[in-house]
XYZ file of C-alpha atoms in Angstrom:
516
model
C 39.425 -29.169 53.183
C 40.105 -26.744 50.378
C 42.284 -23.839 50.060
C 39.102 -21.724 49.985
C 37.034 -23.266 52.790
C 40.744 -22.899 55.155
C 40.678 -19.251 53.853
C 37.233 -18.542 55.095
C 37.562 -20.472 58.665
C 40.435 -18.612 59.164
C 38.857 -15.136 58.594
C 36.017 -16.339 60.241
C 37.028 -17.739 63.478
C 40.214 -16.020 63.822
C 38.148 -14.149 66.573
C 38.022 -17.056 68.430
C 41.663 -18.914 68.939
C 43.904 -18.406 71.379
C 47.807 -16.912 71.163
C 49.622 -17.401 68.235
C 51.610 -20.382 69.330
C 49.502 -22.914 67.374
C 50.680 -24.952 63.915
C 47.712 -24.772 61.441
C 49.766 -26.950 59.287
C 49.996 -29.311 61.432
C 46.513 -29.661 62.391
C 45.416 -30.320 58.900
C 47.844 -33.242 58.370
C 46.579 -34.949 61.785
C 43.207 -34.280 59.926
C 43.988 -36.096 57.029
C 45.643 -39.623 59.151
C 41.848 -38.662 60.651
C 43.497 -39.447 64.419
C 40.923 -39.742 67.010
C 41.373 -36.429 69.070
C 41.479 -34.887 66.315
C 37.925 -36.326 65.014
C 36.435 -35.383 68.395
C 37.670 -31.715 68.576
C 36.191 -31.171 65.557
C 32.851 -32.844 66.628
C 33.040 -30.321 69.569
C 33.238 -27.956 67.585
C 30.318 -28.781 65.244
C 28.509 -28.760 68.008
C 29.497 -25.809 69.719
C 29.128 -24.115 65.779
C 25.370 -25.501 66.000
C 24.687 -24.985 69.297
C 25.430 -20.932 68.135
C 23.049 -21.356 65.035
C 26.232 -20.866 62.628
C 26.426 -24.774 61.604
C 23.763 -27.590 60.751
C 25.048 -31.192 60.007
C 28.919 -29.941 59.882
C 28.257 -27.192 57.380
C 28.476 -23.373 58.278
C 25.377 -21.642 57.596
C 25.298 -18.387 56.044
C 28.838 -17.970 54.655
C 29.170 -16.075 51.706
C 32.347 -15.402 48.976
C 33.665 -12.026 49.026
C 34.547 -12.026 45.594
C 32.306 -12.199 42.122
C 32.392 -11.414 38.402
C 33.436 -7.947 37.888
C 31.405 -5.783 35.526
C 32.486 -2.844 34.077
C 30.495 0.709 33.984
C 30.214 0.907 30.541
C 27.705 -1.954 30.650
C 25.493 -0.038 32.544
C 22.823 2.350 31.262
C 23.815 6.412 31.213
C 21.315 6.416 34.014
C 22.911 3.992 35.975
C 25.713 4.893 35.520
C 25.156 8.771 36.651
C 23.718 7.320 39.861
C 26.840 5.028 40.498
C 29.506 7.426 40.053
C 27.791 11.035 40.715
C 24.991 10.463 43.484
C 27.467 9.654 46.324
C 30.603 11.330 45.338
C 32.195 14.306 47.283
C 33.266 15.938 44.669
C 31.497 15.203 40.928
C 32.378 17.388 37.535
C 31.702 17.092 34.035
C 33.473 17.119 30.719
C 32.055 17.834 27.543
C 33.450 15.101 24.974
C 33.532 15.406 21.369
C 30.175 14.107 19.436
C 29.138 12.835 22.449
C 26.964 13.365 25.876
C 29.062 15.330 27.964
C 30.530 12.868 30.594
C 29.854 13.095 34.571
C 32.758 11.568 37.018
C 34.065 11.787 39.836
C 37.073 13.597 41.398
C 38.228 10.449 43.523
C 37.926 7.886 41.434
C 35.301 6.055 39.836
C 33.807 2.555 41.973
C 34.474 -0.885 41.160
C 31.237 -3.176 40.648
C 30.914 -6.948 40.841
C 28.192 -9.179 40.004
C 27.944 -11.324 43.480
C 25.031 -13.089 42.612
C 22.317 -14.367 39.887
C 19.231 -15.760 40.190
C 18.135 -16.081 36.942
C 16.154 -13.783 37.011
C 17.426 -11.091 39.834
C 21.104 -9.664 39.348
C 22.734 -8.413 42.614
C 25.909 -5.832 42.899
C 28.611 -5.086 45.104
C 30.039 -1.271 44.783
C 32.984 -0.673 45.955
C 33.987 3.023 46.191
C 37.782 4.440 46.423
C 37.004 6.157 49.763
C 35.945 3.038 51.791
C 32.485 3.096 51.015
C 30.401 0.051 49.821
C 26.939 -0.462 48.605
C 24.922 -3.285 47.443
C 22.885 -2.858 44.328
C 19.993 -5.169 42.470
C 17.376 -5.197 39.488
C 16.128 -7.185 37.119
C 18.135 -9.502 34.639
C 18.489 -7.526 31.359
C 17.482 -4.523 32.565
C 14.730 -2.663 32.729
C 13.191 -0.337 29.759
C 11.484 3.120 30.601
C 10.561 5.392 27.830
C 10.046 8.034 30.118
C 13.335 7.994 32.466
C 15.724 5.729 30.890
C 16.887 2.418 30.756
C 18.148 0.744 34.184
C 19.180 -2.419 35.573
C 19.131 -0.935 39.319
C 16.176 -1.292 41.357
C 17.580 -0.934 44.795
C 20.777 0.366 46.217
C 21.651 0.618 49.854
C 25.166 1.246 51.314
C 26.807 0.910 54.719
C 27.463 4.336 55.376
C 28.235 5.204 58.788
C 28.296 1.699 59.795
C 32.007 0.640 58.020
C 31.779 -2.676 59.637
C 28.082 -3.627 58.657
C 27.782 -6.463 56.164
C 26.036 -5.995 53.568
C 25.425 -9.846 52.523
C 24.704 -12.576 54.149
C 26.929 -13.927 57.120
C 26.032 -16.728 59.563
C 24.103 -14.714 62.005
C 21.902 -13.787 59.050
C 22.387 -16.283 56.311
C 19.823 -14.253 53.992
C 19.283 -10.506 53.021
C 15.875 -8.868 52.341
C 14.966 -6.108 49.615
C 11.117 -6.093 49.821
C 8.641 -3.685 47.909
C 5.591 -2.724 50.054
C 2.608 -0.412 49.093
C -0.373 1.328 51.432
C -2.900 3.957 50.094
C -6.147 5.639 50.931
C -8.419 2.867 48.816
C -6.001 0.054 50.633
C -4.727 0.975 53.585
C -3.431 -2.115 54.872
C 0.312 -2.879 54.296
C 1.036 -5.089 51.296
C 3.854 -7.209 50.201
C 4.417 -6.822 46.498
C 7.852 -8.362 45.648
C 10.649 -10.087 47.457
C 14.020 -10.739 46.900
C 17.912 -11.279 48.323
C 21.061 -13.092 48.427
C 21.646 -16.698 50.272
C 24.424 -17.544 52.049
C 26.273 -21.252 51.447
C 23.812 -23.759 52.600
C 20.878 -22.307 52.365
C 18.552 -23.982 49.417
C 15.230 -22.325 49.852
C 13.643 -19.223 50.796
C 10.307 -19.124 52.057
C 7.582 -16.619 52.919
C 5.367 -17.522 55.726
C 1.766 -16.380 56.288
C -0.680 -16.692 59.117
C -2.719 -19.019 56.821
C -2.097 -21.491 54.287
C 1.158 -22.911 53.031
C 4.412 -21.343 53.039
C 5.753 -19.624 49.593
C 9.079 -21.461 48.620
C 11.184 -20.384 45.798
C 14.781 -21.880 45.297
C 18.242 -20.377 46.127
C 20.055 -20.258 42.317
C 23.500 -18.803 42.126
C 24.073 -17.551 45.326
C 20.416 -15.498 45.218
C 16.260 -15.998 45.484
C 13.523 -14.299 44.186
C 10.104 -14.020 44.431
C 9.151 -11.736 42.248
C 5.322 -10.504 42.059
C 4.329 -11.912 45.312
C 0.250 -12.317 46.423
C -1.055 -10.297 48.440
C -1.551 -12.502 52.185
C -0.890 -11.959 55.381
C 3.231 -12.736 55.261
C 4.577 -12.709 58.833
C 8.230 -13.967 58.214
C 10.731 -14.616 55.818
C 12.663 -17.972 56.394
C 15.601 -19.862 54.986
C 15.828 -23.863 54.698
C 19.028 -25.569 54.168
C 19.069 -28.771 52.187
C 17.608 -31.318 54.003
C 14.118 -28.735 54.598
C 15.225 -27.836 58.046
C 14.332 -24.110 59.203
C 17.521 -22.703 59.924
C 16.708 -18.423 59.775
C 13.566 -16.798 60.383
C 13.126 -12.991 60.184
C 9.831 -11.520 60.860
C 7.982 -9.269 58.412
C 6.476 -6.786 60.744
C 3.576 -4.904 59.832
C 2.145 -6.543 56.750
C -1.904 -6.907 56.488
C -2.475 -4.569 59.495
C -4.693 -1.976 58.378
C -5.446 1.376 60.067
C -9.443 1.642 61.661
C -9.561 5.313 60.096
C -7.139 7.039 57.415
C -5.816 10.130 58.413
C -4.052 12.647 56.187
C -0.920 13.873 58.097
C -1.309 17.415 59.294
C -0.626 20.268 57.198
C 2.510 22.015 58.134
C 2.199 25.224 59.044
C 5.923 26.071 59.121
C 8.644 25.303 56.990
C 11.881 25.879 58.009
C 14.638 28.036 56.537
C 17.896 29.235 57.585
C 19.240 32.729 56.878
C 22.353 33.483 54.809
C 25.156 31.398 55.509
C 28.024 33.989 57.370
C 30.182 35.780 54.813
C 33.360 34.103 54.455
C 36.575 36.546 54.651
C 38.760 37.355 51.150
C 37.724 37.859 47.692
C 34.630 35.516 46.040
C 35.934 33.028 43.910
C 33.029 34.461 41.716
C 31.273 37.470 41.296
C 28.397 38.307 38.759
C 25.205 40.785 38.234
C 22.006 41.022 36.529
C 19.450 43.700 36.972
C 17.320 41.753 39.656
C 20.983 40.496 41.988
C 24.265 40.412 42.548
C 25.591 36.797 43.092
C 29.094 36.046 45.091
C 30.645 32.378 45.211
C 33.109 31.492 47.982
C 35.711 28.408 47.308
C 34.021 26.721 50.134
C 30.554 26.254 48.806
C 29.345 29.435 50.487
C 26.727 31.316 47.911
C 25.489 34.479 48.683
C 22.464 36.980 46.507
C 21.291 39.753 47.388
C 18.673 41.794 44.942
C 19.282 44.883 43.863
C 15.852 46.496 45.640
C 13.260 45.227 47.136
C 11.109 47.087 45.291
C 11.509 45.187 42.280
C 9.514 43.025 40.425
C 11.604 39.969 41.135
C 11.785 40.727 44.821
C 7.859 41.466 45.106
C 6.955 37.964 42.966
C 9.342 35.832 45.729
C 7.469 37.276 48.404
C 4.309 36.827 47.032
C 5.276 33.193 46.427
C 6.873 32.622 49.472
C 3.421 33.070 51.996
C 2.153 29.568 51.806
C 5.909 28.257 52.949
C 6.420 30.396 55.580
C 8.679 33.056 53.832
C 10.986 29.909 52.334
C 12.022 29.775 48.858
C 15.000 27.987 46.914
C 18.772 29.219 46.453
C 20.651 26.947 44.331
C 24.152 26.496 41.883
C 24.770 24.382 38.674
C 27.495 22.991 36.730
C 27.029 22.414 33.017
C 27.911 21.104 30.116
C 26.877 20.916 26.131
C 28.496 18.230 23.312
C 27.041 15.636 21.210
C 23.999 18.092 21.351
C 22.952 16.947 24.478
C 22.914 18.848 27.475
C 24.312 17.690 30.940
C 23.873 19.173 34.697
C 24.708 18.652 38.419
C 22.886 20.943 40.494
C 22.465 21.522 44.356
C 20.994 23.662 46.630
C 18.456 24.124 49.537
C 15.739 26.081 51.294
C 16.912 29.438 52.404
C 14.702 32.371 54.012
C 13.109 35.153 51.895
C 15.040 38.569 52.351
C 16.706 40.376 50.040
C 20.191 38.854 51.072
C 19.652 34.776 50.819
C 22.488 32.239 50.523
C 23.209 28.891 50.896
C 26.696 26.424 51.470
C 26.912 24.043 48.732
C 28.420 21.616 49.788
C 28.752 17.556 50.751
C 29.138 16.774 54.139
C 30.997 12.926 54.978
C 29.138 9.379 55.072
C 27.066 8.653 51.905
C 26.364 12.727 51.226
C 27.087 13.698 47.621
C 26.315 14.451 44.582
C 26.501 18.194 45.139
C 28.722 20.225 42.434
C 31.252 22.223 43.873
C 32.530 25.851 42.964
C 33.288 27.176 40.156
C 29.379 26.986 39.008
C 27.845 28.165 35.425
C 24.608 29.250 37.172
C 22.894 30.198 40.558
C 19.588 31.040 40.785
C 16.534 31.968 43.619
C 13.205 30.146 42.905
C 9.892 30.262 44.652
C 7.245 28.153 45.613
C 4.707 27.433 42.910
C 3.757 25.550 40.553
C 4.520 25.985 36.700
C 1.581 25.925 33.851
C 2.197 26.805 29.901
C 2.088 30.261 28.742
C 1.184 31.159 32.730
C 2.655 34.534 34.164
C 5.214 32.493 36.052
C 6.924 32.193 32.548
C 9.963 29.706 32.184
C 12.592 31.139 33.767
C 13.348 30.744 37.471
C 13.025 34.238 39.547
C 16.777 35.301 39.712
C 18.741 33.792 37.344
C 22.670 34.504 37.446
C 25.187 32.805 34.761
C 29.049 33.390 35.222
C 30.046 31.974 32.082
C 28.825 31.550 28.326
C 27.715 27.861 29.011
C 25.375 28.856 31.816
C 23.929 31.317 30.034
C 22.819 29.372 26.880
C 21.695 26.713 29.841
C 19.597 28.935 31.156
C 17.982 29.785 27.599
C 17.649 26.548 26.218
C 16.456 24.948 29.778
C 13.560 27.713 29.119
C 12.727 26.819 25.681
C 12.839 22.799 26.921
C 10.206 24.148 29.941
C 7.783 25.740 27.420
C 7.637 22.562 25.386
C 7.214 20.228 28.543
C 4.519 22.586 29.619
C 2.923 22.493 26.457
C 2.527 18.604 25.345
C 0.276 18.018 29.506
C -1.850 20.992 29.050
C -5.170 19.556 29.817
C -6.251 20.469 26.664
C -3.686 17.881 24.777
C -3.975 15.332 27.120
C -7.333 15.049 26.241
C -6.758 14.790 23.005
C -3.705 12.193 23.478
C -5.999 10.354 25.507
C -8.640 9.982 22.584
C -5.789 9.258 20.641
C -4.850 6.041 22.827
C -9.271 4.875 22.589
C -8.584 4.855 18.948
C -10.170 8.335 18.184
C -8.664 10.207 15.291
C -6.807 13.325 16.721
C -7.128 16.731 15.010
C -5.211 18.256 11.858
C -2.385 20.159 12.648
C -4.545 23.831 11.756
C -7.172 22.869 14.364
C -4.879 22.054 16.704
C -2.936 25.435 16.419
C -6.482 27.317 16.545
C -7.677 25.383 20.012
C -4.109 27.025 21.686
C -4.239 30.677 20.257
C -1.753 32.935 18.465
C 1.282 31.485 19.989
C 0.709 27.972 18.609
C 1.253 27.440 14.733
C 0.591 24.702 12.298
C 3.752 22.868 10.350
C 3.348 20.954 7.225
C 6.501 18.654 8.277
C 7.377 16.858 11.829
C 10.692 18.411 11.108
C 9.576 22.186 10.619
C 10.525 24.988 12.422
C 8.567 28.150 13.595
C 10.109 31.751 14.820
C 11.118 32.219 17.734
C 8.946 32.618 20.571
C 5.997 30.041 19.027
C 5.222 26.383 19.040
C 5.197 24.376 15.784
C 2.617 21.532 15.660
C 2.516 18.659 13.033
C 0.516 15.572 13.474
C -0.759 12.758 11.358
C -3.786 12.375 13.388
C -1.861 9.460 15.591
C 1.416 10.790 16.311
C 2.122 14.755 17.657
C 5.699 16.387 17.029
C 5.954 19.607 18.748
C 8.727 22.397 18.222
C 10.296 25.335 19.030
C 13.543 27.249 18.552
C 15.956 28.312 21.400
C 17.438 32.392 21.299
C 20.619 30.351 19.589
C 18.478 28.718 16.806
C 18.673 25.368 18.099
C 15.486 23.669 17.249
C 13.839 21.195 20.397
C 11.162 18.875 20.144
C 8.832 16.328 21.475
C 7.290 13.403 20.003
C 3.849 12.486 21.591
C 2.258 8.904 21.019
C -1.131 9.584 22.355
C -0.363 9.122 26.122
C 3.407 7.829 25.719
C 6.177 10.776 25.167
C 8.420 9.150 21.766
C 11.600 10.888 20.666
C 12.927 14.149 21.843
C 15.999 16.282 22.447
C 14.885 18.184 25.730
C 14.653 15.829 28.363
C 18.010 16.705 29.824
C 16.777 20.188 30.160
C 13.462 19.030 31.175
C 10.961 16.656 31.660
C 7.550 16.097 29.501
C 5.569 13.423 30.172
């Protein structure tokens, strides 16, 4: 017996011995002169091990090491690595850096990650956070490339919140963990499989899927993990784990998959959306106060944000309410943080639906478990927005309804997020995405002069990708294949947007917002 293996029975099935008047040491060297009491109490409790479904053939089922490679957070994407430290965090900020993307962290601490398990072709994560709370993250090996949101080697992440004591790998009572992908729609409504994967406890060699006809899918357990990537689409009932020798030793059912529904219905329209009234004014002084001509915006220390406009009779005011009668008099109150280096832009925003009057509020703020994510006071910006959806050069404009800043960054934010908007509403106008998707059949696109004259006045023609236009217009250059469109921010920063027919190339506003 190794040092390890004593370790684990002793964590394992401390549970189960009696007082502490027993000599461990002692029973291990009887062990070794193999007496034969000693040979039949452990038989027993084989048996007894088996007879519980923990143990096949002397070997405990299921186990699994509670240690692995650690991996630092710089290895991980910027996208990643926002969603590891920021997305569950009580209390995330930001800090612009030097020639670089501002950085987002977190207040407590940043979490530890270890690889646990490799497959080859599947890479699985523990996360372990400084406030108690762990997760268990996978995705593909290398990583995963997405022009349009970013590179990523996370596909799924799940956590214990709640449930401090839940395992999160596999243990002898289930000696394999699931993360499936399923799919339904309208043209296929019955429930589909599409991938499969998980970690494997010691002992268990293969993983198979079982269906109500033909044989069952196997795929081997490599490095602690399985994987069964794209999977067919049959009618899978279970999910089952083999040990060595072929024996069945865990079966989980699949529930669901292949049933179909005898007529599609679309789920009812809601006729109501609910929406709470201002939070209660807290006592003292705001932490912040600001004013535009449209509201007056107040900022407590304990999340608590309160606008009220400055008449109802203005045109702010009479555009919510307008907006607001196909969600039941709801619209959006919301706060965010900034920040601006390595010209890149950076933001951590929150907020929720609040009721249309001309006081409206919300508490920003996160609330125990796995809640977070949400900035917390001071913020650069808070805003009102409404119900509707955005088109370019539309009366809804760029801006949201009420916009206040408190400081210099939020209000450049606010401009330059505006600009960004114009340009993202610009490259999927119907009009260009027809043309981008001639483009992609091989069709020649337009010059750069008839392109400018299909949009109108506020569109103009560059001889260079890299040209710039006044303020208030859109540039245009193509080469027939490729697109670049520009503008320039109040600040004379110049954005842009590279379109390859139907794929969105190089740009600088995706942090503000997002073309596609």
């Amino acid at each position: 017996m190794s040092a390890a293996d004593e370790q684990i029975l002793r964590e394992r099935f401390s549970a189960l011995v009696g007082p502490a008047d027993g000599d461990w040491g002692d029973v291990r060297r009887r062990a070794r002169r193999r007496l034969g009491k000693v040979v039949v109490a452990v038989a027993a409790l084989v048996v007894a091990l088996g007879a519980a479904g923990l143990a096949i053939g002397g070997e405990v089922i299921g186990l699994f090491a509670d240690h692995g490679r650690s991996v630092p957070l710089s290895s991980f994407s910027e996208r990643d690595r926002r969603m590891l430290v920021t997305s569950l965090c009580r209390h995330p900020e930001l800090r612009a850096r030097r020639g670089k993307r501002p950085e987002a962290f977190c207040r407590e601490g940043e979490p530890s990650v270890e690889e646990i398990a490799n497959d080859g072709s599947q890479a699985h994560y523990r996360v372990r956070y400084p406030w108690g709370l762990t997760c268990v993250a996978s995705g593909p090996v290398g990583g995963r490339r997405d022009p349009n949101f970013g590179d990523s080697k996370i596909g799924t992440f799940g956590c214990n919140a709640g449930q401090p004591g839940h395992k999160l790998v596999p243990t002898p009572s289930r000696p394999i963990t699931l993360d499936a992908s399923f799919a339904a729609s309208t043209k296929h409504p019955r429930l589909r499989l599409l991938r499969a994967a998980g970690l494997a406890g010691r002992g268990v060699a293969t993983v198979g899927l079982v269906s109500r006809d033909g044989p069952v899918l196997k795929r081997p357990v490599r490095g602690n993990a399985y994987s069964f990537g794209s999977v067919a689409d049959r009618p899978w009932v279970a999910i089952v784990a083999y040990d060595r020798r072929g024996r069945e030793v865990y079966r989980e059912p699949l529930r669901g998959i292949g049933k179909g529904f005898s007529e599609y219905r679309k789920p009812p329209v809601r006729r109501a959306v609910w929406s709470p009234g201002p939070p209660k004014r807290p006592s003292g002084a705001p932490l912040q106060h600001a004013r535009t001509g449209d509201a007056v915006a107040d900022v407590y220390k304990n999340g608590v944000v309160l606008l009220r406009f400055t008449s109802t009779s203005s045109e702010a005011y009479r555009r919510l309410v307008k907006s607001s009668l196909a969600s039941s008099d709801t619209a959006g109150v919301g706060c965010v943080k900034a920040a601006f280096s390595g010209d890149r832009w950076e933001a951590l925003g929150g907020g929720s639906n609040a009721h249309v009057a001309r006081t409206m509020g919300a508490r920003i703020a996160n609330f125990g478990g796995a809640l977070g994510g949400m900035p917390s006071p001071p913020f650069d910006v808070c805003q009102i927005w409404g119900t509707y959806g955005r088109y370019w050069n539309d009366a809804e404009g760029t801006h949201e309804l009420v916009e206040v800043p408190f400081t210099a960054v939020g209000r450049r934010y606010l401009e330059e997020r505006a600009t960004a908007r114009d340009l993202a509403y610009f490259v999927r106008t119907r009009k260009l995405r027809r043309i981008r998707l001639a483009i992609h059949r091989g069709e020649r696109g337009p010059s750069a002069d008839e392109l400018a004259r299909s949009f109108g006045e506020r569109v103009v023609p560059l001889t260079s990708r890299s040209g710039t236009v006044p303020l208030g217009k859109v540039g245009v250059w193509t080469d027939g294949k490729l697109i670049v469109a520009s503008e320039v921010t109040p600040g004379g920063r110049r954005l842009y947007v590279t379109v390859r027919d139907v794929f969105i190339g190089a740009n600088n506003i995706r942090d503000l917002s997002f073309p596609f």
